Coordinates of C-alpha atoms and ligand atoms in Angstrom, one line a residue:
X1 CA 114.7 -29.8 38.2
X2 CA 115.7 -26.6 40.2
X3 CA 116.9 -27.3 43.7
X4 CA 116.2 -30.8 43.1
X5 CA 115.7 -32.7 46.5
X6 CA 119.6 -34.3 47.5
X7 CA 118.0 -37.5 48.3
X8 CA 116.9 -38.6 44.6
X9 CA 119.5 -36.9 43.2
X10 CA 122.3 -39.2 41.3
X11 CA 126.2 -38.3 40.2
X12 CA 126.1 -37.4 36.8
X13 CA 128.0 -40.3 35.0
X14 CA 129.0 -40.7 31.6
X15 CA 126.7 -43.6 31.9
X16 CA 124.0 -41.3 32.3
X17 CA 125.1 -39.5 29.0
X18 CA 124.8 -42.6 26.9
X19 CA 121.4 -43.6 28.9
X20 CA 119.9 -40.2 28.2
X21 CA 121.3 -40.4 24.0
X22 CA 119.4 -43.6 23.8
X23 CA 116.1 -42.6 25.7
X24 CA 116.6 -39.2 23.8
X25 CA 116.5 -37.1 26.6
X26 CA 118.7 -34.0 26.0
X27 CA 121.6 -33.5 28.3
X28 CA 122.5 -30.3 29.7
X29 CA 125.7 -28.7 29.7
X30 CA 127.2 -25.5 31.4
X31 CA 130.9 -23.8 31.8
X32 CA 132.0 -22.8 35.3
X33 CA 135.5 -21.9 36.4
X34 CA 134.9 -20.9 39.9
X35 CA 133.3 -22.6 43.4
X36 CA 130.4 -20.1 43.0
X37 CA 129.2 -20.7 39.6
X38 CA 130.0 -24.3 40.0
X39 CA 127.5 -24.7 43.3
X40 CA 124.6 -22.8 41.5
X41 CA 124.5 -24.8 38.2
X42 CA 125.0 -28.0 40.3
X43 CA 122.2 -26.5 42.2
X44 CA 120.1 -25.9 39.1
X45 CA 120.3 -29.6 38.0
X46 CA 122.5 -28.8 35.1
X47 CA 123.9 -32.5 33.7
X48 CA 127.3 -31.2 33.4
X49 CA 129.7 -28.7 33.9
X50 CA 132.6 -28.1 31.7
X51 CA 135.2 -26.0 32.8
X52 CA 136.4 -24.9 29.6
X53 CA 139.4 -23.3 28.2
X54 CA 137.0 -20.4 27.2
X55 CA 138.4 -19.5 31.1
X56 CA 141.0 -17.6 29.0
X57 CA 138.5 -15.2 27.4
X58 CA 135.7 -14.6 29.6
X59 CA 137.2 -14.8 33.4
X60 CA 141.4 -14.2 32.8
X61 CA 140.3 -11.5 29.7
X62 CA 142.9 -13.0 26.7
X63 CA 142.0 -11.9 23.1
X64 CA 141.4 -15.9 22.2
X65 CA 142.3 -19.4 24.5
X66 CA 145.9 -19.9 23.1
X67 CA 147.8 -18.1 26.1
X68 CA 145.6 -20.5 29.2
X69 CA 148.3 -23.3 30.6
X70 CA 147.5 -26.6 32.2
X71 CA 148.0 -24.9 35.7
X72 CA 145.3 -22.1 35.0
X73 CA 143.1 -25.5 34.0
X74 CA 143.7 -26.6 36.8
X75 CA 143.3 -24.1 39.5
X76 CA 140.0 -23.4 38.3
X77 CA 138.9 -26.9 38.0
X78 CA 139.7 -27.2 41.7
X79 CA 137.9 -24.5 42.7
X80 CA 134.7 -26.4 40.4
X81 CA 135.1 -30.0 41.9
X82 CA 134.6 -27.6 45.7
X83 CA 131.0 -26.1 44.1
X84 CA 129.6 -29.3 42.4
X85 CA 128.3 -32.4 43.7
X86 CA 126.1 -33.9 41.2
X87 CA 126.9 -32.4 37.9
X88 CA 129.8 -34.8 35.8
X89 CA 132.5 -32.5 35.7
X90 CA 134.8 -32.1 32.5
X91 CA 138.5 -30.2 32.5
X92 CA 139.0 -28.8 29.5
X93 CA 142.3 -29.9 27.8
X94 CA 144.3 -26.4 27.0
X95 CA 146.6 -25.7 23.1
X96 CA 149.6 -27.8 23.6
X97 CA 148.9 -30.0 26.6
X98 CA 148.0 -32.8 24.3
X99 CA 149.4 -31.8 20.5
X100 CA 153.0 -32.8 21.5
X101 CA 153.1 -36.2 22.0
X102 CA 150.6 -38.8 23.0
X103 CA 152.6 -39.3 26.1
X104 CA 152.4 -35.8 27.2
X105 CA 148.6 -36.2 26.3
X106 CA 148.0 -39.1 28.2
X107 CA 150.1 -37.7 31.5
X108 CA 148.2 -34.0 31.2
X109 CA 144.9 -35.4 31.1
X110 CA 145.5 -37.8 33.7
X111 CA 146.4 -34.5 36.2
X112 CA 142.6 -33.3 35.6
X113 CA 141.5 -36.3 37.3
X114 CA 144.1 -37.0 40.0
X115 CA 145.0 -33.4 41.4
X116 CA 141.7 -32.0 40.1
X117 CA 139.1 -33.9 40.9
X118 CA 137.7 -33.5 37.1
X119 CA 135.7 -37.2 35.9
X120 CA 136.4 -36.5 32.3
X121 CA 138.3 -34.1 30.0
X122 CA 137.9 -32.4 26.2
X123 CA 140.1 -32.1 23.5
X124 CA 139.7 -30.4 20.3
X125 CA 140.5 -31.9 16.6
X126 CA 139.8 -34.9 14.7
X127 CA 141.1 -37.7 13.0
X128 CA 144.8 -36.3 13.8
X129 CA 143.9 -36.3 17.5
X130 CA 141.9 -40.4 17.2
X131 CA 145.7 -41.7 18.1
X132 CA 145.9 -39.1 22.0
X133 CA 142.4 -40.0 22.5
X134 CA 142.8 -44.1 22.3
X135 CA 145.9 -43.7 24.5
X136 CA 143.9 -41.5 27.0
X137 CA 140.6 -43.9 27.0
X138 CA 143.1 -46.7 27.7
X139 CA 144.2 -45.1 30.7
X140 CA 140.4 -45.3 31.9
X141 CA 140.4 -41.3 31.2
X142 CA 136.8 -40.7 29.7
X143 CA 137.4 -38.4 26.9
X144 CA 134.7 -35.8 24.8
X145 CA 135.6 -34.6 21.8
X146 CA 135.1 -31.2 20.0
X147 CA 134.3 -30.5 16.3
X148 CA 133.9 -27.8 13.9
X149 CA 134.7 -24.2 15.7
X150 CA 137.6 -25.5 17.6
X151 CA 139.0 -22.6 19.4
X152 CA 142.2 -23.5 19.7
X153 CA 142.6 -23.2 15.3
X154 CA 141.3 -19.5 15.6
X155 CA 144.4 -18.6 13.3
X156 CA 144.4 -21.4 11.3
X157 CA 140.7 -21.5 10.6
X158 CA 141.0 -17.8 10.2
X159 CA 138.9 -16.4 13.1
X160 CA 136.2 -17.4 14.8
X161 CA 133.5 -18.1 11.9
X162 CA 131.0 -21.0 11.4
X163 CA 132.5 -24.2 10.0
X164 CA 132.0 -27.6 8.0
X165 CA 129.1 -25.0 5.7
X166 CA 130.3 -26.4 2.4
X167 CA 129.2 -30.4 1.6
X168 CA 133.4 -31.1 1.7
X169 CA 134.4 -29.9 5.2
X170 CA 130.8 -31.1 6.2
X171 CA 132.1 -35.1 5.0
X172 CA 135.0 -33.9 6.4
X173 CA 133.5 -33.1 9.7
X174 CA 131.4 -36.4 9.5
X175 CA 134.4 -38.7 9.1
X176 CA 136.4 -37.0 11.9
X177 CA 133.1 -37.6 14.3
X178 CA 133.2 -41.0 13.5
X179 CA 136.9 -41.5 14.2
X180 CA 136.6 -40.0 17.2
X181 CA 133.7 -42.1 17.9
X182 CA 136.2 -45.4 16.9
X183 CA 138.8 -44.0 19.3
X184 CA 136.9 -44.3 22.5
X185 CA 135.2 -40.9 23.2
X186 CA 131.7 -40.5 25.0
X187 CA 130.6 -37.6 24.3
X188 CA 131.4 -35.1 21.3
X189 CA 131.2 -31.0 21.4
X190 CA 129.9 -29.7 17.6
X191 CA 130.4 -26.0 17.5
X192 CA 129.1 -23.5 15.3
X193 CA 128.7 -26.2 12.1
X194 CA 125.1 -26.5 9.9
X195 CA 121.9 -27.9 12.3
X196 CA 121.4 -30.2 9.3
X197 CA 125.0 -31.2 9.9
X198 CA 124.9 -31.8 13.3
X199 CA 121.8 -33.6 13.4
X200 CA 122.9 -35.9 10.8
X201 CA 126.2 -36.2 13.0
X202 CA 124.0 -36.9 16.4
X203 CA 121.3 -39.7 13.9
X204 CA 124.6 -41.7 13.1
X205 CA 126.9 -41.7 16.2
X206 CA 125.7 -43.7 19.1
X207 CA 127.7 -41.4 21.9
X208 CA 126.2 -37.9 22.2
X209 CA 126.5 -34.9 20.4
X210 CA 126.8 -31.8 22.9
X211 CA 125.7 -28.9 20.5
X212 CA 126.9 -24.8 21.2
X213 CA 125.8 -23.2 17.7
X214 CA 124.9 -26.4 15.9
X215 CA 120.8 -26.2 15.9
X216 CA 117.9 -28.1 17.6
X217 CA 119.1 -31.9 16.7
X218 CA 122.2 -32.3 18.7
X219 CA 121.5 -34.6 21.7
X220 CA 122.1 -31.9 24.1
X221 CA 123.1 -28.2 24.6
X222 CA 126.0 -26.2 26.1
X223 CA 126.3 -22.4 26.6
X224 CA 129.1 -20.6 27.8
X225 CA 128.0 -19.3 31.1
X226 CA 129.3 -15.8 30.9
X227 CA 127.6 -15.5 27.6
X228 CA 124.2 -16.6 29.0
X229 CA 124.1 -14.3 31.9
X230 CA 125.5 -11.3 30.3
X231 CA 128.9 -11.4 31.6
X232 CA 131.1 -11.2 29.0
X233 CA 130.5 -7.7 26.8
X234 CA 133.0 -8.0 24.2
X235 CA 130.9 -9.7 22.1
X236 CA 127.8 -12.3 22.1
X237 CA 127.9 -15.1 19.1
X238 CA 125.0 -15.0 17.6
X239 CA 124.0 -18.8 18.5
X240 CA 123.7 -17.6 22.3
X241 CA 121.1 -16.9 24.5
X242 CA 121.4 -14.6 26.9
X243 CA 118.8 -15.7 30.0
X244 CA 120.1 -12.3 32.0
X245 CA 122.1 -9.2 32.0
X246 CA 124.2 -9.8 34.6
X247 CA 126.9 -7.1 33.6
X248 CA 124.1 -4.3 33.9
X249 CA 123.4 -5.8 37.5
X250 CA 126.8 -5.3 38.6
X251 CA 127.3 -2.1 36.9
X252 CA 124.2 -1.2 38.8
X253 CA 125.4 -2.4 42.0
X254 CA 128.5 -0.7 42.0
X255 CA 127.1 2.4 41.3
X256 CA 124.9 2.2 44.4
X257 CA 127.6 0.7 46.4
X258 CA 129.7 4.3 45.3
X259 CA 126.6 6.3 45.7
X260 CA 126.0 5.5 49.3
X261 CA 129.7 5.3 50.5
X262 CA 129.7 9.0 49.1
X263 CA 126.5 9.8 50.6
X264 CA 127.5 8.8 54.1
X265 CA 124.1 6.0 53.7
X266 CA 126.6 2.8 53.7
X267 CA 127.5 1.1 56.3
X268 CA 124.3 2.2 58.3
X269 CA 123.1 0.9 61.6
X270 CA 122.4 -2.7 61.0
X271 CA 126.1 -2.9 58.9
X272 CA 127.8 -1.7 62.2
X273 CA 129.4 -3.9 65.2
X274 CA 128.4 -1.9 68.3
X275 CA 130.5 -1.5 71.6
X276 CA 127.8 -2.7 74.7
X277 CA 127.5 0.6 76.8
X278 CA 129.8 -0.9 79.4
X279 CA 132.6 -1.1 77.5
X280 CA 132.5 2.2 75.8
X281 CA 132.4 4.0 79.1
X282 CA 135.3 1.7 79.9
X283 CA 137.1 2.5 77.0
X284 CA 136.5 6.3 77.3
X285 CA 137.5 6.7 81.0
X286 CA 140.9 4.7 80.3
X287 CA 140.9 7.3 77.1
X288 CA 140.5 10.4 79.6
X289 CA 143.2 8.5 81.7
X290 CA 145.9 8.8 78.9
X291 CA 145.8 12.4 79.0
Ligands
KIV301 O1 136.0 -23.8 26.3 C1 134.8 -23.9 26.2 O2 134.0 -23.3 27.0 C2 134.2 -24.8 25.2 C3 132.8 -24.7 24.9 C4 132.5 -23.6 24.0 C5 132.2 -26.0 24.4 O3 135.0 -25.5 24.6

């Protein structure tokens, strides 16, 4: 659906997400964090754009998400809501804006909606978190969940690794979905666990399962943009696709840009604002004046 026409086009809904689970057609996720990125996926037809706390790694350049704040969240989510019109856009909760207190959960994600524009928001954990995400559902905040590689654990699952591969943490994985289900979420992120997992996860919930590293069976995909298009060199999981090398085009730009600037070839004629004839001579013969 590229550049699909405005005029049968629909805001993305959470509606739609539940419509498109039980029809079984998969729903499309991307991140963005800035007015550019966020107009072209919009553009592309993309069913939603998350603006995730990834932000940290791959645009502000932290070794892990721990260190990005509810303002960083939502100075980028802004700059989203400007870029996308269709796509249901999602603020990504970041570590401690919702571990606190229920209150503090229930105030923070309400900022993604009424100072950022954002229609839903995500939160990582389980079972512990069932009690935040009621509170925040009641406040007619829709909330999607995220399972298995949860980012914001990186030291307490020991790095970033594949989870839920033994059958224990996988019932343990299977009993958090549901809670999370029971507590009112929509939608539910499953990183980096078993495809059998996942799509035995996606068979028995009846919201969505938004896979990134959890095989074919999930009821839709999400990527990290920066790690589709190449942006982000410091490394590339190996559930990711990479549709383009975007770092090499820049790289490749810049050298040209340096190249020509050293050359004398950049700015040429057609990059130049030129005087009309009148003027220079003007401008010359109140020069010659001066002297
Ligand atoms: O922050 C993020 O981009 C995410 C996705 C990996 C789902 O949580």
């Amino acid at each position: 659906m590229s550049n699909a026409s405005s005029s049968e086009r629909k805001k993305v809904t959470t509606r739609t997400f539940h419509e498109k689970k039980q029809s079984g057609e998969p729903i499309t996720m991307l991140t963005a964090y800035d007015y550019g990125t966020a107009l072209a996926v919009d553009r592309a037809g993309i069913d939603s754009i998350l603006v995730g706390d990834s932000l940290g790694m791959v645009v502000l350049g932290y070794e892990n998400t721990l260190p990005v704040t509810m303002e960083d969240m939502l100075h980028h989510c802004k700059a989203v809501r400007r870029g996308a019109q269709y796509a249901l856009l999602i603020g990504d909760m970041p570590f401690m804006s919702y571990q606190v207190s229920v209150e503090e959960a229930v105030r923070n994600a309400g900022r993604f909606l009424q100072e950022a524009g954002m229609d839903a928001v995500k939160l990582e954990g389980g079972q512990e978190r069932a009690q935040a995400v009621s509170a925040i559902v009641s406040a007619g905040i829709p909330v999607m969940g995220h399972l298995g590689l949860t980012p914001q654990s990186v030291h307490a699952l020991g790095g970033f690794r594949a989870q839920a591969t033994a059958s224990g943490p996988a019932v343990k994985l299977f009993e958090d979905a549901e809670a999370l289900e029971q507590a009112g979420c929509f939608a539910l992120v499953l990183e980096a666990i078993p495809a059998q997992l996942a799509g035995l996860v996606s068979e028995q919930l009846s919201i969505p399962t938004i896979g990134i590293g959890a095989g074919p069976d999930c009821d839709g995909q999400v990527l990290v943009t920066h790690d589709l298009l190449g942006l982000f060199d410091r490394f590339t999981p190996k559930f990711v696709k990479q549709y383009a090398d975007l770092h090499g085009v820049m790289g490749d730009a810049f050298e040209g840009f340096k190249a020509d600037v050293e050359a004398r070839t950049f700015p040429a004629g057609e990059h130049s604002i030129q005087m009309s004839e009148q003027n220079w001579r003007a401008l010359q013969d109140w020069f010659k004046g001066q002297g």
